Coordinates of N, CA, C and O in Angstrom, one line a residue:
K238 N -100.0 25.2 -92.0 CA -100.1 23.9 -91.4 C -100.7 23.9 -90.0 O -101.5 23.1 -89.7
L239 N -100.1 24.8 -89.2 CA -100.6 24.8 -87.8 C -102.0 25.1 -87.7 O -102.7 24.6 -86.9
M240 N -102.5 26.1 -88.5 CA -103.9 26.5 -88.4 C -104.9 25.4 -88.8 O -106.1 25.4 -88.5
A241 N -104.4 24.4 -89.6 CA -105.2 23.3 -90.0 C -105.3 22.2 -89.0 O -106.1 21.2 -89.1
N242 N -104.4 22.3 -88.0 CA -104.3 21.2 -86.9 C -105.3 21.5 -85.8 O -105.1 22.5 -85.1
P243 N -106.3 20.7 -85.6 CA -107.3 21.0 -84.5 C -106.7 21.0 -83.1 O -107.1 21.8 -82.2
K244 N -105.6 20.2 -82.9 CA -105.0 20.2 -81.6 C -104.3 21.5 -81.3 O -104.3 22.0 -80.2
F245 N -103.7 22.1 -82.4 CA -103.0 23.4 -82.2 C -104.0 24.5 -81.9 O -103.8 25.3 -81.1
L246 N -105.2 24.4 -82.6 CA -106.2 25.4 -82.5 C -106.7 25.5 -81.0 O -107.1 26.5 -80.5
R247 N -106.8 24.3 -80.4 CA -107.3 24.2 -79.0 C -106.2 24.6 -78.0 O -106.5 25.0 -76.8
D248 N -104.9 24.6 -78.3 CA -103.8 24.8 -77.4 C -103.5 26.3 -77.4 O -102.7 26.8 -78.2
V249 N -104.1 27.0 -76.4 CA -103.9 28.5 -76.3 C -102.4 28.8 -76.1 O -101.9 29.8 -76.7
M250 N -101.7 28.1 -75.2 CA -100.3 28.4 -75.0 C -99.5 28.2 -76.2 O -98.6 29.1 -76.5
A251 N -99.7 27.2 -76.9 CA -98.9 27.0 -78.2 C -99.2 28.1 -79.2 O -98.2 28.6 -79.8
R252 N -100.4 28.5 -79.3 CA -100.8 29.5 -80.3 C -100.1 30.8 -79.9 O -99.5 31.5 -80.7
E253 N -100.1 31.2 -78.6 CA -99.5 32.4 -78.1 C -97.9 32.3 -78.3 O -97.3 33.3 -78.7
T254 N -97.4 31.2 -78.0 CA -95.9 31.0 -78.1 C -95.5 31.1 -79.6 O -94.5 31.9 -79.9
F255 N -96.2 30.5 -80.5 CA -95.8 30.6 -81.9 C -96.0 32.0 -82.4 O -95.3 32.5 -83.3
S256 N -97.0 32.7 -82.0 CA -97.3 34.1 -82.3 C -96.1 35.0 -81.9 O -95.6 35.8 -82.6
R257 N -95.7 34.8 -80.7 CA -94.6 35.6 -80.1 C -93.3 35.3 -80.9 O -92.5 36.2 -81.1
L258 N -93.1 34.0 -81.2 CA -91.9 33.6 -82.0 C -91.9 34.3 -83.4 O -90.9 34.8 -83.8
R259 N -93.1 34.4 -84.0 CA -93.2 35.0 -85.3 C -92.9 36.5 -85.1 O -92.3 37.1 -86.0
C260 N -93.4 37.1 -84.1 CA -93.1 38.5 -83.8 C -91.6 38.8 -83.6 O -91.1 39.8 -84.1
G261 N -91.0 37.9 -83.0 CA -89.5 38.0 -82.8 C -88.8 38.0 -84.1 O -87.8 38.8 -84.3
I262 N -89.2 37.2 -85.1 CA -88.6 37.1 -86.4 C -88.9 38.4 -87.1 O -88.0 38.9 -87.9
V263 N -90.0 39.0 -86.9 CA -90.4 40.2 -87.6 C -89.5 41.4 -87.2 O -89.2 42.2 -88.1
G264 N -88.9 41.3 -86.1 CA -88.0 42.4 -85.7 C -86.8 42.5 -86.7 O -86.4 43.6 -86.9
I265 N -86.4 41.4 -87.2 CA -85.3 41.4 -88.2 C -85.8 42.1 -89.5 O -85.1 42.9 -90.1
Y266 N -87.0 41.8 -89.9 CA -87.6 42.4 -91.1 C -87.7 43.9 -90.9 O -87.3 44.7 -91.8
V267 N -88.1 44.4 -89.8 CA -88.3 45.8 -89.5 C -86.9 46.5 -89.5 O -86.7 47.5 -90.0
F268 N -86.0 45.8 -88.8 CA -84.6 46.4 -88.7 C -84.0 46.6 -90.1 O -83.3 47.5 -90.4
R269 N -84.3 45.6 -91.0 CA -83.7 45.7 -92.3 C -84.6 46.5 -93.3 O -84.4 46.4 -94.5
K270 N -85.6 47.1 -92.8 CA -86.6 47.9 -93.6 C -87.3 47.1 -94.6 O -87.6 47.6 -95.7
M271 N -87.5 45.8 -94.3 CA -88.3 44.9 -95.2 C -89.8 45.0 -94.8 O -90.3 44.0 -94.2
L272 N -90.4 46.1 -95.0 CA -91.7 46.4 -94.5 C -92.8 45.5 -95.0 O -93.7 45.1 -94.3
P273 N -92.8 45.2 -96.3 CA -93.9 44.3 -96.8 C -93.8 42.9 -96.1 O -94.8 42.3 -95.7
E274 N -92.6 42.4 -96.0 CA -92.4 41.1 -95.3 C -92.8 41.2 -93.8 O -93.4 40.3 -93.3
A275 N -92.5 42.3 -93.2 CA -92.8 42.5 -91.8 C -94.3 42.5 -91.6 O -94.9 41.9 -90.7
E276 N -95.0 43.2 -92.5 CA -96.5 43.3 -92.5 C -97.1 41.9 -92.6 O -97.9 41.5 -91.8
Y277 N -96.6 41.1 -93.6 CA -97.1 39.7 -93.8 C -96.8 38.9 -92.6 O -97.7 38.1 -92.1
A278 N -95.7 39.0 -92.0 CA -95.3 38.2 -90.8 C -96.2 38.6 -89.6 O -96.6 37.7 -88.8
F279 N -96.4 39.9 -89.4 CA -97.2 40.3 -88.3 C -98.7 39.8 -88.5 O -99.3 39.4 -87.5
K280 N -99.2 39.8 -89.7 CA -100.5 39.3 -90.0 C -100.6 37.8 -89.6 O -101.6 37.3 -89.1
Q281 N -99.5 37.1 -89.9 CA -99.4 35.7 -89.5 C -99.4 35.5 -88.0 O -100.1 34.6 -87.5
A282 N -98.7 36.4 -87.3 CA -98.7 36.3 -85.9 C -100.0 36.6 -85.3 O -100.4 35.9 -84.3
V283 N -100.8 37.5 -85.8 CA -102.1 37.8 -85.4 C -103.0 36.6 -85.6 O -103.9 36.2 -84.8
E284 N -102.9 36.0 -86.8 CA -103.7 34.9 -87.2 C -103.4 33.7 -86.2 O -104.3 33.0 -85.8
L285 N -102.2 33.5 -85.9 CA -101.8 32.4 -85.0 C -102.5 32.6 -83.6 O -102.9 31.6 -83.0
C286 N -102.5 33.8 -83.1 CA -103.1 34.1 -81.8 C -103.7 35.5 -81.8 O -103.0 36.5 -81.5
P287 N -105.0 35.6 -82.2 CA -105.6 36.9 -82.3 C -105.6 37.7 -81.0 O -105.7 38.9 -81.0
L288 N -105.5 37.0 -79.9 CA -105.5 37.7 -78.6 C -104.1 38.2 -78.2 O -104.0 38.9 -77.2
C289 N -103.1 37.9 -78.9 CA -101.7 38.2 -78.6 C -101.5 39.8 -78.7 O -101.6 40.3 -79.8
P290 N -101.4 40.5 -77.6 CA -101.3 41.9 -77.7 C -100.0 42.4 -78.5 O -100.1 43.3 -79.2
E291 N -98.9 41.7 -78.3 CA -97.7 42.1 -79.0 C -97.9 42.1 -80.5 O -97.5 43.1 -81.2
A292 N -98.5 41.1 -81.1 CA -98.7 41.0 -82.5 C -99.6 42.1 -83.0 O -99.3 42.8 -84.0
N293 N -100.7 42.3 -82.3 CA -101.7 43.4 -82.7 C -101.1 44.8 -82.6 O -101.2 45.6 -83.5
F294 N -100.5 45.1 -81.5 CA -99.9 46.4 -81.3 C -98.8 46.7 -82.3 O -98.7 47.8 -82.8
R295 N -97.9 45.7 -82.5 CA -96.8 45.9 -83.4 C -97.3 46.1 -84.9 O -96.7 46.9 -85.6
L296 N -98.3 45.3 -85.3 CA -98.8 45.4 -86.6 C -99.5 46.8 -86.8 O -99.2 47.5 -87.8
A297 N -100.2 47.2 -85.8 CA -100.9 48.6 -85.8 C -99.8 49.7 -85.8 O -99.9 50.7 -86.6
A298 N -98.7 49.5 -85.1 CA -97.6 50.5 -85.1 C -96.9 50.5 -86.4 O -96.6 51.6 -86.9
L299 N -96.8 49.4 -87.1 CA -96.2 49.4 -88.4 C -97.1 50.2 -89.4 O -96.6 51.0 -90.2
Y300 N -98.4 50.0 -89.3 CA -99.3 50.7 -90.2 C -99.3 52.2 -89.8 O -99.3 53.1 -90.7
L301 N -99.2 52.5 -88.6 CA -99.1 53.9 -88.1 C -97.8 54.6 -88.7 O -97.9 55.7 -89.2
Q302 N -96.7 53.9 -88.6 CA -95.5 54.4 -89.2 C -95.6 54.6 -90.6 O -95.0 55.6 -91.1
R303 N -96.3 53.8 -91.3 CA -96.5 54.0 -92.8 C -97.7 54.9 -93.1 O -98.0 55.0 -94.3
E304 N -98.3 55.5 -92.1 CA -99.4 56.4 -92.2 C -100.6 55.8 -92.9 O -101.3 56.4 -93.6
Q305 N -100.8 54.5 -92.6 CA -102.0 53.8 -93.0 C -103.0 53.7 -91.8 O -103.1 52.7 -91.1
F306 N -103.6 54.8 -91.6 CA -104.4 55.0 -90.3 C -105.6 54.1 -90.3 O -105.9 53.6 -89.2
E307 N -106.3 53.9 -91.3 CA -107.5 53.0 -91.3 C -107.1 51.6 -91.0 O -107.8 50.9 -90.3
A308 N -106.0 51.1 -91.6 CA -105.5 49.8 -91.4 C -105.1 49.6 -89.9 O -105.5 48.6 -89.2
A309 N -104.4 50.6 -89.3 CA -104.1 50.5 -87.9 C -105.3 50.5 -87.0 O -105.4 49.7 -86.1
R310 N -106.3 51.4 -87.4 CA -107.5 51.4 -86.6 C -108.2 50.1 -86.6 O -108.8 49.6 -85.6
K311 N -108.3 49.5 -87.8 CA -109.0 48.2 -88.0 C -108.3 47.1 -87.1 O -109.0 46.3 -86.4
V312 N -107.0 47.0 -87.1 CA -106.3 46.0 -86.3 C -106.7 46.2 -84.8 O -107.0 45.3 -84.1
M313 N -106.6 47.5 -84.4 CA -106.9 47.7 -82.9 C -108.4 47.5 -82.6 O -108.7 47.0 -81.5
N314 N -109.3 47.9 -83.5 CA -110.7 47.6 -83.2 C -111.0 46.2 -83.2 O -111.8 45.7 -82.4
D315 N -110.4 45.4 -84.1 CA -110.6 43.9 -84.1 C -110.1 43.4 -82.8 O -110.7 42.5 -82.2
N316 N -108.9 43.9 -82.3 CA -108.3 43.4 -81.1 C -109.2 43.8 -79.9 O -109.4 43.0 -78.9
Y317 N -109.8 45.0 -80.0 CA -110.7 45.4 -78.9 C -111.9 44.5 -78.7 O -112.4 44.3 -77.6
K318 N -112.4 44.1 -79.9 CA -113.6 43.2 -79.8 C -113.3 41.9 -79.1 O -114.1 41.3 -78.4
L319 N -112.0 41.4 -79.2 CA -111.6 40.2 -78.5 C -111.2 40.4 -77.1 O -111.2 39.5 -76.2
D320 N -110.7 41.7 -76.8 CA -110.2 42.0 -75.5 C -110.7 43.4 -75.0 O -109.9 44.3 -74.9
P321 N -112.0 43.5 -74.7 CA -112.5 44.8 -74.4 C -112.1 45.4 -73.1 O -112.3 46.6 -72.9
K322 N -111.4 44.7 -72.3 CA -111.0 45.2 -71.0 C -109.6 45.8 -71.0 O -109.0 46.2 -70.0
N323 N -109.0 45.7 -72.2 CA -107.6 46.2 -72.3 C -107.6 47.7 -72.6 O -107.9 48.2 -73.6
D324 N -107.2 48.4 -71.5 CA -107.2 49.9 -71.6 C -106.2 50.4 -72.6 O -106.4 51.5 -73.2
R325 N -105.1 49.7 -72.9 CA -104.1 50.1 -73.8 C -104.6 50.3 -75.2 O -104.1 51.1 -76.0
I326 N -105.6 49.5 -75.5 CA -106.1 49.5 -76.9 C -106.8 50.9 -77.1 O -106.6 51.5 -78.2
E327 N -107.6 51.3 -76.2 CA -108.2 52.6 -76.3 C -107.2 53.7 -76.4 O -107.3 54.7 -77.2
G328 N -106.1 53.6 -75.6 CA -105.0 54.6 -75.7 C -104.4 54.6 -77.0 O -104.0 55.7 -77.6
F329 N -104.2 53.5 -77.6 CA -103.5 53.4 -78.9 C -104.4 53.9 -80.0 O -104.0 54.6 -80.9
L330 N -105.7 53.7 -79.9 CA -106.7 54.3 -80.8 C -106.7 55.8 -80.8 O -106.7 56.5 -81.8
K331 N -106.5 56.3 -79.6 CA -106.4 57.8 -79.5 C -105.1 58.3 -80.1 O -105.1 59.3 -80.7
Q332 N -104.1 57.5 -79.9 CA -102.8 57.9 -80.5 C -102.9 57.9 -82.0 O -102.3 58.8 -82.7
I333 N -103.6 56.9 -82.6 CA -103.8 56.9 -84.0 C -104.5 58.2 -84.5 O -104.1 58.8 -85.5
D334 N -105.5 58.6 -83.8 CA -106.2 59.8 -84.1 C -105.3 61.0 -84.0 O -105.4 61.9 -84.9
Q335 N -104.5 61.1 -83.0 CA -103.6 62.2 -82.8 C -102.6 62.3 -83.9 O -102.3 63.4 -84.5
V336 N -102.0 61.2 -84.3 CA -101.0 61.2 -85.4 C -101.7 61.5 -86.7 O -101.1 62.3 -87.5
E337 N -102.9 61.0 -86.9 CA -103.6 61.4 -88.2 C -103.9 62.9 -88.2 O -103.7 63.5 -89.3
Q338 N -104.3 63.5 -87.1 CA -104.6 64.9 -87.1 C -103.3 65.7 -87.3 O -103.3 66.7 -88.0
A339 N -102.2 65.2 -86.7 CA -100.9 65.9 -86.9 C -100.5 65.9 -88.4 O -100.0 66.8 -88.9
E340 N -100.7 64.7 -89.0 CA -100.4 64.6 -90.4 C -101.2 65.5 -91.3 O -100.7 66.2 -92.2
K341 N -102.5 65.6 -91.0 CA -103.4 66.5 -91.7 C -102.9 68.0 -91.5 O -102.9 68.8 -92.5
R342 N -102.6 68.3 -90.3 CA -102.2 69.7 -90.0 C -100.8 70.0 -90.7 O -100.7 71.1 -91.2
M343 N -100.0 69.0 -90.8 CA -98.7 69.2 -91.5 C -99.0 69.5 -93.0 O -98.3 70.4 -93.5
M344 N -99.9 68.8 -93.6 CA -100.3 69.1 -95.0 C -100.8 70.5 -95.1 O -100.4 71.2 -96.1
E345 N -101.7 70.9 -94.2 CA -102.2 72.3 -94.3 C -101.1 73.3 -94.2 O -101.0 74.3 -94.9
L346 N -100.2 73.1 -93.2 CA -99.1 74.0 -93.0 C -98.1 74.0 -94.2 O -97.5 75.1 -94.5
Q347 N -97.9 72.9 -94.8 CA -97.0 72.8 -96.0 C -97.6 73.6 -97.1 O -96.8 74.4 -97.8
I348 N -98.9 73.6 -97.3 CA -99.6 74.3 -98.3 C -99.4 75.8 -98.0 O -99.1 76.6 -98.9
A349 N -99.7 76.2 -96.7 CA -99.6 77.6 -96.3 C -98.1 78.1 -96.5 O -97.9 79.2 -97.0
L350 N -97.2 77.3 -96.2 CA -95.8 77.6 -96.4 C -95.4 77.9 -97.8 O -94.7 78.8 -98.1
S351 N -95.9 77.0 -98.7 CA -95.6 77.2 -100.1 C -96.3 78.4 -100.7 O -95.7 79.0 -101.7
T352 N -97.4 78.8 -100.2 CA -98.1 80.0 -100.8 C -97.7 81.3 -100.1 O -97.6 82.3 -100.7
N353 N -97.5 81.2 -98.8 CA -97.2 82.5 -98.0 C -95.8 82.7 -97.6 O -95.4 83.7 -97.1
G354 N -94.9 81.7 -97.9 CA -93.5 81.9 -97.5 C -93.4 81.6 -96.0 O -94.3 81.2 -95.3
I355 N -92.2 81.9 -95.5 CA -91.9 81.7 -94.1 C -92.7 82.6 -93.2 O -92.8 83.8 -93.4
S356 N -93.4 82.0 -92.3 CA -94.3 82.7 -91.3 C -94.4 81.9 -90.0 O -93.6 81.0 -89.8
E357 N -95.3 82.3 -89.2 CA -95.6 81.5 -88.0 C -95.9 80.1 -88.3 O -95.6 79.2 -87.5
A358 N -96.5 79.8 -89.4 CA -96.9 78.4 -89.8 C -95.6 77.6 -89.9 O -95.7 76.4 -89.6
A359 N -94.5 78.2 -90.3 CA -93.3 77.4 -90.5 C -92.8 76.9 -89.1 O -92.3 75.8 -89.0
L360 N -92.9 77.7 -88.1 CA -92.5 77.3 -86.8 C -93.4 76.1 -86.3 O -92.9 75.2 -85.7
E361 N -94.7 76.2 -86.5 CA -95.6 75.2 -86.1 C -95.3 73.9 -86.9 O -95.2 72.8 -86.3
L362 N -95.0 74.0 -88.2 CA -94.7 72.9 -89.0 C -93.4 72.2 -88.5 O -93.3 71.0 -88.4
A363 N -92.4 73.1 -88.2 CA -91.1 72.5 -87.7 C -91.3 71.7 -86.4 O -90.8 70.7 -86.2
G364 N -92.2 72.3 -85.5 CA -92.5 71.6 -84.3 C -93.2 70.2 -84.5 O -92.8 69.2 -83.9
L365 N -94.1 70.2 -85.5 CA -94.7 68.9 -85.8 C -93.7 67.9 -86.5 O -93.8 66.7 -86.2
Y366 N -92.9 68.4 -87.3 CA -91.8 67.5 -87.9 C -91.0 66.9 -86.8 O -90.7 65.7 -86.8
R367 N -90.6 67.7 -85.8 CA -89.8 67.2 -84.7 C -90.6 66.2 -83.9 O -90.0 65.1 -83.5
K368 N -91.8 66.5 -83.6 CA -92.6 65.5 -82.8 C -92.8 64.2 -83.5 O -92.8 63.1 -82.9
R369 N -92.9 64.2 -84.8 CA -93.2 63.0 -85.6 C -91.9 62.3 -86.0 O -91.9 61.3 -86.7
G370 N -90.7 62.9 -85.6 CA -89.5 62.2 -85.9 C -89.0 62.4 -87.3 O -88.2 61.6 -87.8
K371 N -89.5 63.4 -88.0 CA -89.1 63.6 -89.4 C -87.9 64.6 -89.3 O -88.0 65.8 -89.7
E372 N -86.7 64.1 -88.9 CA -85.6 65.0 -88.6 C -85.1 65.7 -89.9 O -84.7 66.8 -89.8
K373 N -85.0 65.0 -91.0 CA -84.5 65.6 -92.2 C -85.4 66.8 -92.6 O -84.9 67.9 -92.9
L374 N -86.7 66.6 -92.6 CA -87.6 67.7 -92.9 C -87.5 68.8 -91.9 O -87.5 70.0 -92.3
F375 N -87.3 68.4 -90.6 CA -87.2 69.4 -89.6 C -85.9 70.3 -89.8 O -86.0 71.5 -89.8
M376 N -84.8 69.6 -90.1 CA -83.5 70.4 -90.3 C -83.6 71.3 -91.5 O -83.1 72.4 -91.5
D377 N -84.2 70.8 -92.6 CA -84.3 71.6 -93.8 C -85.1 72.8 -93.6 O -84.8 73.9 -94.0
L378 N -86.3 72.6 -92.9 CA -87.1 73.8 -92.6 C -86.5 74.8 -91.6 O -86.6 76.0 -91.8
I379 N -85.8 74.3 -90.6 CA -85.1 75.2 -89.7 C -84.0 76.0 -90.5 O -83.9 77.2 -90.2
S380 N -83.3 75.4 -91.4 CA -82.4 76.1 -92.2 C -83.1 77.2 -93.0 O -82.6 78.4 -93.1
Q381 N -84.2 76.9 -93.6 CA -85.0 77.9 -94.4 C -85.4 79.1 -93.4 O -85.3 80.2 -93.8
I382 N -85.9 78.7 -92.3 CA -86.3 79.8 -91.3 C -85.2 80.6 -90.9 O -85.3 81.9 -90.9
L383 N -84.1 80.0 -90.6 CA -82.9 80.8 -90.1 C -82.4 81.7 -91.2 O -81.8 82.8 -90.9
N384 N -82.5 81.3 -92.4 CA -82.0 82.2 -93.5 C -83.0 83.3 -93.9 O -82.6 84.1 -94.7
N385 N -84.2 83.3 -93.3 CA -85.1 84.4 -93.5 C -84.8 85.6 -92.6 O -84.7 85.4 -91.4
T386 N -84.7 86.7 -93.2 CA -84.4 87.9 -92.4 C -85.6 88.7 -92.0 O -85.5 89.7 -91.3
N387 N -86.8 88.3 -92.4 CA -88.0 89.1 -92.1 C -88.7 88.6 -90.8 O -89.8 89.0 -90.6
L388 N -88.1 87.7 -90.1 CA -88.7 87.2 -88.9 C -88.6 88.1 -87.7 O -87.6 88.8 -87.5
P389 N -89.6 88.1 -86.8 CA -89.4 88.9 -85.6 C -88.4 88.2 -84.7 O -88.2 87.0 -84.8
P390 N -87.7 88.9 -83.8 CA -86.7 88.3 -83.0 C -87.2 87.2 -82.1 O -86.5 86.2 -81.9
S391 N -88.4 87.2 -81.7 CA -89.0 86.1 -80.8 C -89.0 84.8 -81.6 O -89.0 83.7 -81.0
A392 N -89.1 84.8 -82.9 CA -89.1 83.6 -83.7 C -87.8 82.8 -83.5 O -87.8 81.6 -83.5
Y393 N -86.7 83.6 -83.4 CA -85.4 82.9 -83.2 C -85.3 82.2 -81.9 O -84.7 81.1 -81.8
I394 N -86.0 82.7 -80.9 CA -86.0 82.0 -79.6 C -86.8 80.7 -79.7 O -86.5 79.7 -79.1
E395 N -87.9 80.8 -80.4 CA -88.7 79.6 -80.7 C -87.9 78.5 -81.4 O -88.0 77.4 -81.1
I396 N -87.2 79.0 -82.4 CA -86.3 78.0 -83.1 C -85.3 77.3 -82.2 O -85.1 76.1 -82.2
A397 N -84.7 78.1 -81.3 CA -83.8 77.6 -80.3 C -84.5 76.5 -79.4 O -83.9 75.5 -79.2
K398 N -85.7 76.8 -79.0 CA -86.4 75.9 -78.2 C -86.7 74.6 -78.9 O -86.5 73.5 -78.4
L399 N -87.1 74.7 -80.2 CA -87.4 73.5 -81.0 C -86.2 72.7 -81.2 O -86.2 71.5 -81.1
C400 N -85.0 73.3 -81.4 CA -83.8 72.6 -81.6 C -83.2 72.0 -80.3 O -82.5 71.0 -80.3
A401 N -83.6 72.6 -79.2 CA -83.2 72.1 -77.9 C -83.9 70.8 -77.5 O -83.3 69.9 -76.8
Y402 N -85.2 70.7 -77.8 CA -86.0 69.5 -77.4 C -85.9 68.5 -78.5 O -86.7 68.5 -79.5
G403 N -85.1 67.6 -78.4 CA -84.9 66.5 -79.3 C -83.8 65.6 -79.0 O -83.0 65.9 -78.0
S404 N -83.6 64.6 -79.7 CA -82.5 63.7 -79.4 C -81.7 63.5 -80.6 O -82.1 62.9 -81.6
P405 N -80.5 64.0 -80.7 CA -79.8 64.9 -79.7 C -80.2 66.3 -80.0 O -80.7 66.7 -81.1
P406 N -80.0 67.2 -79.0 CA -80.3 68.6 -79.3 C -79.3 69.2 -80.4 O -78.2 68.7 -80.5
Q407 N -79.9 70.0 -81.2 CA -79.1 70.6 -82.3 C -78.4 71.8 -81.9 O -78.8 73.0 -82.1
M408 N -77.2 71.6 -81.2 CA -76.5 72.7 -80.6 C -76.1 73.8 -81.6 O -76.1 75.0 -81.3
D409 N -75.6 73.4 -82.8 CA -75.2 74.4 -83.8 C -76.3 75.3 -84.2 O -76.2 76.5 -84.4
R410 N -77.5 74.7 -84.3 CA -78.7 75.5 -84.7 C -79.2 76.4 -83.6 O -79.6 77.5 -83.8
I411 N -79.0 75.9 -82.4 CA -79.4 76.7 -81.2 C -78.5 78.0 -81.1 O -79.0 79.1 -81.0
V412 N -77.2 77.8 -81.3 CA -76.2 78.9 -81.3 C -76.6 79.9 -82.4 O -76.6 81.1 -82.2
E413 N -76.8 79.3 -83.6 CA -77.1 80.2 -84.7 C -78.4 81.0 -84.5 O -78.5 82.2 -84.8
A414 N -79.4 80.3 -83.9 CA -80.7 81.0 -83.6 C -80.4 82.2 -82.6 O -81.0 83.3 -82.8
F415 N -79.6 81.9 -81.6 CA -79.4 83.0 -80.6 C -78.5 84.1 -81.2 O -78.7 85.3 -80.9
Q416 N -77.6 83.8 -82.1 CA -76.8 84.8 -82.8 C -77.8 85.7 -83.6 O -77.6 86.9 -83.6
R417 N -78.7 85.1 -84.3 CA -79.6 85.9 -85.2 C -80.5 86.7 -84.3 O -80.8 87.9 -84.6
Y418 N -80.9 86.2 -83.1 CA -81.7 86.9 -82.2 C -81.0 88.2 -81.7 O -81.5 89.3 -81.7
L419 N -79.7 88.0 -81.3 CA -78.9 89.1 -80.8 C -78.7 90.1 -81.9 O -78.7 91.3 -81.6
Q420 N -78.5 89.7 -83.2 CA -78.3 90.6 -84.3 C -79.6 91.5 -84.5 O -79.4 92.7 -84.7
R421 N -80.7 90.8 -84.3 CA -82.0 91.6 -84.6 C -82.3 92.5 -83.4 O -82.9 93.5 -83.6
E422 N -82.0 92.1 -82.2 CA -82.3 92.9 -81.0 C -81.2 93.9 -80.8 O -81.3 94.9 -80.1

């Protein structure tokens, strides 16, 4: 209804306000993991005010979270056309590229891990899981690595470092890694 009203279309402040209100409601959808509804509402917020940075960035972030890199890139490129002086857009586009590269590298490492068993690739993969916030995959892989007796002692130090940098640090895994290190040395 609003988009059919010529008075609304001319009122920049009203468009931005309604867009921000729609984004506020989307927070509930995201919290409740109602991602299709969140995507639809973010698209509405962008339609209400295409220049609203909050709507564009949050929609792109949702796509990035769902690993829909092309959709995230499209949202940010469309926003860049409307707001070419916004430095944050270029930064977000770089972030999309970095996340996409990390995802591709994780796939390569997962294949290497399945064919070659536990190796240096496993440590790199664990580090990428941690960076991307995939805690369950990280913890499962760390357990596999710790249960492997063919690792050099330095690998256990790397495991301890990986477990230390995170929120929260995995103290039990750090202790276990140091115990394995001491047994091997």
